[in-house]
XYZ file of C-alpha atoms in Angstrom:
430
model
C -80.874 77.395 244.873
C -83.106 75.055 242.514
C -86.095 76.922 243.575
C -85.091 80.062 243.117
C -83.401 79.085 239.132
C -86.817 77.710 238.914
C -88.378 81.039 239.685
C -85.920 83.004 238.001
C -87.313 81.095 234.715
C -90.495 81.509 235.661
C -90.030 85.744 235.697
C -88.350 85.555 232.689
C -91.272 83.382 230.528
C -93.432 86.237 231.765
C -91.828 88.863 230.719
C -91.003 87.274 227.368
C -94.713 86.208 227.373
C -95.908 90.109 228.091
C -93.464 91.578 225.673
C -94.733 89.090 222.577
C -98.762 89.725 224.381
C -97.721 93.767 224.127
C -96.141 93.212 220.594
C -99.064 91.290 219.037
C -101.447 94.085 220.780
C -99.658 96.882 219.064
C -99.742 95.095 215.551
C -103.438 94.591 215.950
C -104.067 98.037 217.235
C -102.492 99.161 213.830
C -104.261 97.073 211.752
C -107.087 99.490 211.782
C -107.150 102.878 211.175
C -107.683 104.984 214.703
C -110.174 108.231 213.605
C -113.358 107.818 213.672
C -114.569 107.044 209.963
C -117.620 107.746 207.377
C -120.812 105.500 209.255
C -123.803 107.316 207.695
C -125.122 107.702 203.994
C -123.890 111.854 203.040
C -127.867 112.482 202.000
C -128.302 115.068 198.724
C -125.108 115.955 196.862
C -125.337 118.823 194.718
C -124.761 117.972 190.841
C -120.990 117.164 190.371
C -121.302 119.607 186.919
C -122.610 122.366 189.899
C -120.610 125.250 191.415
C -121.985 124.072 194.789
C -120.352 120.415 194.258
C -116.911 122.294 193.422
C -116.902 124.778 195.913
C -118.071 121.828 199.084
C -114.860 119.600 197.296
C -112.560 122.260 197.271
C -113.201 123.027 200.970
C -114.259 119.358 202.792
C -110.487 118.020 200.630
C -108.121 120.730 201.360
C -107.069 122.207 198.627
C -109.392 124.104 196.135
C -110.052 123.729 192.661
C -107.215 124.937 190.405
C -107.872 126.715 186.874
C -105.152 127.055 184.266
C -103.765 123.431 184.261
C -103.301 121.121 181.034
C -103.533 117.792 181.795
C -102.087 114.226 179.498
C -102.982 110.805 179.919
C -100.462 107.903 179.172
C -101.336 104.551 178.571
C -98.901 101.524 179.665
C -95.692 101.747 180.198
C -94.679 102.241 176.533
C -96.237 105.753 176.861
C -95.731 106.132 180.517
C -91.821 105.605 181.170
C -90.953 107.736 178.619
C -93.103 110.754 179.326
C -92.009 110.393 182.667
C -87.945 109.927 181.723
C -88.359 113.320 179.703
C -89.865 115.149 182.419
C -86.471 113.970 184.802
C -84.452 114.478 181.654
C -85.419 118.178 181.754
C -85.630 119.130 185.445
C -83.517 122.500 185.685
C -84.273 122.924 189.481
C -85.668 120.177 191.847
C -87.022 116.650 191.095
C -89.244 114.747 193.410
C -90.634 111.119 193.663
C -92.762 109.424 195.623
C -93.616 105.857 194.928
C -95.192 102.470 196.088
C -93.002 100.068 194.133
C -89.961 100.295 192.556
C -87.939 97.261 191.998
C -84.707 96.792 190.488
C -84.307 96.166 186.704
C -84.348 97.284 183.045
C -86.817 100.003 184.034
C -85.437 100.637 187.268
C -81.700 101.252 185.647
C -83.567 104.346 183.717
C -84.802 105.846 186.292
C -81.367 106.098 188.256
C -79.291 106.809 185.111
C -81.661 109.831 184.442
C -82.276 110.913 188.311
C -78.043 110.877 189.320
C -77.411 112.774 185.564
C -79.763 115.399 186.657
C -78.309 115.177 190.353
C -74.561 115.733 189.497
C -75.943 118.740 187.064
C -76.870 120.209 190.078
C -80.493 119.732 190.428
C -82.006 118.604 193.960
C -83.658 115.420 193.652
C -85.322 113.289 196.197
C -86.733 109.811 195.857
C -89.217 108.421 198.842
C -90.013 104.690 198.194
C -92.291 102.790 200.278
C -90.451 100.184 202.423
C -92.814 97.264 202.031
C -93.798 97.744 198.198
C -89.886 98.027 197.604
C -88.227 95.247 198.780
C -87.727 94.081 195.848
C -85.173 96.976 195.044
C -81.247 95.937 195.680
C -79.003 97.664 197.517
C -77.113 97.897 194.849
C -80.009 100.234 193.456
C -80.032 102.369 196.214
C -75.972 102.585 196.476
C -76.224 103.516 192.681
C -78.844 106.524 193.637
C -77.382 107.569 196.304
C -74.014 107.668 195.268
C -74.920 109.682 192.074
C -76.248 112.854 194.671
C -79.564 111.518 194.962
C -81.156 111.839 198.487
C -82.753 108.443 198.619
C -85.121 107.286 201.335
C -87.790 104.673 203.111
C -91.098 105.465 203.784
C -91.786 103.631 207.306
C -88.906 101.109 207.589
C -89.092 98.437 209.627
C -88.011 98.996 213.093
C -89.066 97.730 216.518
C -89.773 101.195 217.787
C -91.905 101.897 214.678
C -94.356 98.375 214.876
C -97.077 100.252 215.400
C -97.118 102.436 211.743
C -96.130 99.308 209.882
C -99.670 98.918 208.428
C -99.459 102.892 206.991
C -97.595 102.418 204.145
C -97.450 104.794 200.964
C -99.082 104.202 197.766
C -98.798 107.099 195.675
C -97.023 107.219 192.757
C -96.253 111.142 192.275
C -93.382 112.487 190.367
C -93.008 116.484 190.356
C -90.781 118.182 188.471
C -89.485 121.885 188.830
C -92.635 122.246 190.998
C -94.403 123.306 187.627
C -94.700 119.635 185.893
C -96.545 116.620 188.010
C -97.613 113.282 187.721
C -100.118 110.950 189.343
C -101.732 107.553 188.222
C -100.580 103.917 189.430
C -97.655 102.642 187.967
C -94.654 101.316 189.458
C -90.951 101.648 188.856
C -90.693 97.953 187.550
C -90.225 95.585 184.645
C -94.373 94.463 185.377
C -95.194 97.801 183.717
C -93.785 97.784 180.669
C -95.587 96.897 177.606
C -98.982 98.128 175.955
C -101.394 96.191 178.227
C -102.206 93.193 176.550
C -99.072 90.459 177.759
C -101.068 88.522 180.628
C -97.558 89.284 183.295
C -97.135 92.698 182.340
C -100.071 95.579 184.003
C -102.413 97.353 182.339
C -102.024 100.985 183.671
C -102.482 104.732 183.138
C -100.633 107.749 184.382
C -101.400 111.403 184.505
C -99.306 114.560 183.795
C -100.515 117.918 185.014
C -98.781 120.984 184.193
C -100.141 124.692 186.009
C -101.046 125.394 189.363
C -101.838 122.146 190.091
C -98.346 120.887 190.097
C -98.055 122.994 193.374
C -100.612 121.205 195.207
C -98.375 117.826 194.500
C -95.605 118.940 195.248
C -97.212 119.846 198.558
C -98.420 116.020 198.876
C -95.104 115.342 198.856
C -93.363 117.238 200.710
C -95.486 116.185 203.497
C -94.620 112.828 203.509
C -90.925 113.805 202.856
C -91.245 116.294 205.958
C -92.319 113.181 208.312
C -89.644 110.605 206.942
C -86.866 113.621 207.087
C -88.008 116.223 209.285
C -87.098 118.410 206.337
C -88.997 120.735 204.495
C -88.997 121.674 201.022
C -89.153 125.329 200.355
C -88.193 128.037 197.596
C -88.576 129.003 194.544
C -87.137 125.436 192.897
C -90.064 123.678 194.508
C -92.802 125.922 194.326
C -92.100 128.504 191.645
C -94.576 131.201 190.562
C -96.256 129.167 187.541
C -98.495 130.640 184.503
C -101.453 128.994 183.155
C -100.391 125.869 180.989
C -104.011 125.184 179.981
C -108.066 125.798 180.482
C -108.518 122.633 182.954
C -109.898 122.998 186.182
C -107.826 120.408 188.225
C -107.726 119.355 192.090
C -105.054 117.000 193.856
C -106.042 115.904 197.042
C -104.720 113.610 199.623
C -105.444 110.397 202.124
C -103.522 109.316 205.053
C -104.477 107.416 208.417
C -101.788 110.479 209.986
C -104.977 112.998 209.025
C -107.740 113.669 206.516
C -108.240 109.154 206.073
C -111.830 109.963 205.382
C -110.657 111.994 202.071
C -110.431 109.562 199.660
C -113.820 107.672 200.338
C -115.440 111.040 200.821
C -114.714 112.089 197.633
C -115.766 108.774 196.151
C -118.976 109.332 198.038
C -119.659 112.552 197.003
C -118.787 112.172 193.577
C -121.381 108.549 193.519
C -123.826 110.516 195.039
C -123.355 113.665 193.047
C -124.336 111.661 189.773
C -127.350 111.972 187.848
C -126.513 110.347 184.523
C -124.025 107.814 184.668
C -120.419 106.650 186.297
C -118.261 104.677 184.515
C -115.679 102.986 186.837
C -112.333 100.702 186.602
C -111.225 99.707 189.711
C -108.008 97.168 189.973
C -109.093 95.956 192.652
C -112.801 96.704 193.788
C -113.627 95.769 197.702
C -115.685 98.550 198.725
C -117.262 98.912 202.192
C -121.049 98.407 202.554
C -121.436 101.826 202.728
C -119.301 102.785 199.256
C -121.702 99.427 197.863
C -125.053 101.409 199.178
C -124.212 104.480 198.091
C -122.909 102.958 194.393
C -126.731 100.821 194.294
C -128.521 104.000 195.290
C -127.180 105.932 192.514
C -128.624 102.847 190.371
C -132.151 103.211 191.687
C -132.421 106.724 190.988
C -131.404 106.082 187.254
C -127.671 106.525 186.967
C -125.913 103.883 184.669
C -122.840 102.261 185.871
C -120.446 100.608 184.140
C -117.533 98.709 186.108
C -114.892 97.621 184.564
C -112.637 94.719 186.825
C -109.795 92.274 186.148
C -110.204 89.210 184.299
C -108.216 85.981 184.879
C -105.035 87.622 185.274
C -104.813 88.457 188.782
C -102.036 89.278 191.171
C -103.952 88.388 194.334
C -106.493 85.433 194.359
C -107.598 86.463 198.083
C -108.746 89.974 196.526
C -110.190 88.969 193.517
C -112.005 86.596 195.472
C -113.839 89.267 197.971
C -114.114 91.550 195.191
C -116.245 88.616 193.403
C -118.386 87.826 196.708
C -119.768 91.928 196.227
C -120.489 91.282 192.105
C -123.375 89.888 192.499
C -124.688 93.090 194.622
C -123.837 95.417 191.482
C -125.193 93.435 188.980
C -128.542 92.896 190.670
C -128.524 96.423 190.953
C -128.413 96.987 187.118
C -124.405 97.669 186.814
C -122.907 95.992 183.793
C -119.510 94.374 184.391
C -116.842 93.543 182.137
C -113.241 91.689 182.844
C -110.203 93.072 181.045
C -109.005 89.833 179.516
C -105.258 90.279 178.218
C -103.388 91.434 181.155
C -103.174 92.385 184.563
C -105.430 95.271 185.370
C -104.375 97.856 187.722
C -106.629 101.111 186.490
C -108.040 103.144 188.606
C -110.495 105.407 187.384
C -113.885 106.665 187.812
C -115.870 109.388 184.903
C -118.838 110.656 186.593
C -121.701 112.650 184.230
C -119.000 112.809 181.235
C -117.380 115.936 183.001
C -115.564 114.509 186.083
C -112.652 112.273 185.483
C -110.946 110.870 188.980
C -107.654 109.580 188.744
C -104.809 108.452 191.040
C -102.976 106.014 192.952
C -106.408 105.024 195.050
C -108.225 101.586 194.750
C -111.494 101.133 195.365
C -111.202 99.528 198.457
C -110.657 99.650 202.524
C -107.199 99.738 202.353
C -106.595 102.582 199.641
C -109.815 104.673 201.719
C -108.684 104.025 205.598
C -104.906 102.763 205.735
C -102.394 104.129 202.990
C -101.272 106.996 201.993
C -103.054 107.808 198.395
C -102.927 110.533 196.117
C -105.863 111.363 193.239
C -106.606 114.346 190.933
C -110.031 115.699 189.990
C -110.323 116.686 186.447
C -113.311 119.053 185.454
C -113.984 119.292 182.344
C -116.604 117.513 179.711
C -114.056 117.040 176.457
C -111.207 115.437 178.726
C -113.891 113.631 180.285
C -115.524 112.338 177.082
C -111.642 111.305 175.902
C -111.182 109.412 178.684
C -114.644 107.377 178.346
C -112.698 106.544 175.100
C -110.375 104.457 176.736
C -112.680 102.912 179.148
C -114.732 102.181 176.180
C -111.210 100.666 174.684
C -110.589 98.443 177.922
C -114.312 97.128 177.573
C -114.016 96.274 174.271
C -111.163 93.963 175.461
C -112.930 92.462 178.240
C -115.611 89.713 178.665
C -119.038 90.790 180.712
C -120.156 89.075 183.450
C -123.733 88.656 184.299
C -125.938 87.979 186.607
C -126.518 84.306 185.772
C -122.924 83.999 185.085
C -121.779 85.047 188.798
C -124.769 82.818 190.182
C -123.104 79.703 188.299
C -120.092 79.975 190.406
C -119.241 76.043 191.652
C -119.897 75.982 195.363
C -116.095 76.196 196.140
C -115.696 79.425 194.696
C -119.006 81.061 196.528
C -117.345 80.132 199.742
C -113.620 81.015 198.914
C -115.536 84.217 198.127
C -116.956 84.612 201.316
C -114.167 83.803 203.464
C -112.108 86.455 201.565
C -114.922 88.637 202.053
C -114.535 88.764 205.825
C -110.617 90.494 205.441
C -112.284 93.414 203.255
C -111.221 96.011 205.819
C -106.927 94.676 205.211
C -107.606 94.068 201.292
């Protein structure tokens, strides 16, 4: 009887050994993205001011260039929350969000006071928050939502039949309303954002509202995402209206996700770097690109574009990525890219003004994670006067910022150079 309790255990510390062995394998297989991804330099890109460069976007991303669209920036949350509170305010038909972060507070008890008013009024609204970035969101919060006719709901929970999509999460931060009003950019519903950029614990951000055509291809980003946490879709007239020109802007909202079309984001990125012929002007919250992004980024350099980068400065809210995004400085500035650090708060831009008539804008970093392994969302802006208004506030955001040089990132004490390098080596989860 001993012998066989003995074996009995034995069985069981295998099985329990090749259940954690099969566990561990299907974390790691998720870990990195599955397609097959960009390997090779693109070659010649037509002009990014061309027809050509338009018309290869508008196919190789999905959806095509949309005319007819006026398009706002807002800076900080000051200007952010309440453009985007109005919007909700004065929904008449359908109101949806789809965010990274939203965490329970001040900011947070707007949102659901204005989203369950416009819910018991009878308008359809539907909030997707991203599991992981939202765990800092009560349930009271989501009670409060949900309770006020809001259909409230978890992109990716954590379950043990879903282990192997737990890397995938959602980063977009869209908000569409009346499927005629849209917008994109990188805040989060949270206290961090408030403020006019310059407390060193509150973000420096921007956010975009697009109203025309445009909207449409949005709401569509959405309801994608919505469709594979629900298995509903969104249809009708109160999501996807017949809308008139707002505006003269030429606007395109395209899409990421390791599910399909991962290689969007960094293709455009590509194409857009490679596309230049005058100069890029970049901000990047966090900036970890591959060595192919890099190459492409010191090519551009060689053949006479200027680059300006713009990074964060010693307000950071991850040490581990500011220190691989420092181990790839030193690349760009031998190149000939100027750098500057925003110095009064936490940076979390993301924006890139290619030629002065391209303006990209979004929820994307400039890194592996935002190109290969969330779900991102970015708009395409063509035109040269919003273009030149936006290297206004780049130019603003420099002239708050310290740059780095050469000789500067060379005088890092040892510690640092190899802190930096061992960071380096987790670019593709950063």
């Amino acid at each position: 009887m001993a012998m066989v309790a003995r074996w009995r255990r034995h069985l069981l510390w295998l099985l329990i050994g090749a259940l954690g062995a099969a566990l561990i394998g299907i974390i790691l297989l998720n870990v990195w993205p599955q397609e097959n991804q960009l390997e090779q330099r693109l070659g010649h890109v037509s002009a990014v001011e061309s027809a050509q460069f338009r018309r290869e976007i508008g196919t190789l991303l999905g959806p095509s260039v949309s005319v007819g669209n006026a398009v706002a920036d807002f800076q900080n949350g000051e200007e952010i929350f309440p453009a985007m509170l109005a919007a909700i305010r004065g929904a008449r038909h359908s109101i949806n969000m789809e965010t990274y972060i939203y965490w329970s507070g001040e900011v947070s008890k707007q949102f659901i006071a204005a989203l369950t008013e416009r819910a018991r009024a009878g308008v359809k609204v539907h909030v997707l928050a991203d599991w992981l970035g939202s765990t800092r969101m009560k349930q009271d919060a989501i009670d409060a939502l949900r309770d006020g006719g809001v259909r409230f709901e978890y992109f990716h929970p954590l379950h043990w039949y879903s282990l192997d999509r737990i890397n995938n999460r959602t980063h977009r931060k869209l908000l569409i309303v009346d499927g005629e009003v849209a917008f994109n950019g990188g805040v989060g519903i949270a206290d961090a954002w408030e403020g006019n950029g310059m407390q060193p614990d509150r973000w420096r951000d921007m956010q975009f509202r697009v109203e025309g055509p445009a909207a449409a291809q949005m709401q569509a980003i959405f309801g994608d995402n919505w469709l594979a946490t629900t298995g509903e879709a969104l249809l009708g007239p109160d999501y996807y209206p017949e809308t008139p020109a707002r505006g003269d802007l030429a606007v395109q909202a395209f899409a990421s996700s390791p599910d399909g079309g991962s290689e969007n984001m960094q293709l455009m990125y590509l194409m857009a770097i490679n596309g230049a012929r005058r100069r890029i002007d970049l901000e990047a919250a966090y900036f970890v690109p591959d060595e192919l992004t890099l190459t492409a980024l010191r090519d551009a350099m060689k053949r006479g574009v200027r680059v300006r980068l713009v990074v964060p400065g010693p307000h950071v809210d991850s040490k581990v990525v500011r220190n691989a995004s420092q181990a790839q400085w030193g690349a760009m500035l031998q190149a000939g890219a100027r750098m500057y650090r925003y110095q009064p708060a936490l940076f979390h831009n993301k924006l890139m003004i290619v030629d002065g008539y391209l303006t990209i804008g979004g929820s994307a970093n400039f890194d592996n994670r935002s190109f290969q392994l969330n779900d991102e969302s970015n708009i395409n802006i063509y035109d040269r006067a919003f273009a030149a208004h936006m290297t206004e506030v780049i130019d603003q955001d420099i002239a708050r910022s310290h740059e780095l040089t050469l000789a500067q990132w060379r005088e890092r004490p040892w510690r640092q150079r190899v802190f930096d390098w061992l960071s380096s080596q987790a670019a593709e989860q950063l």
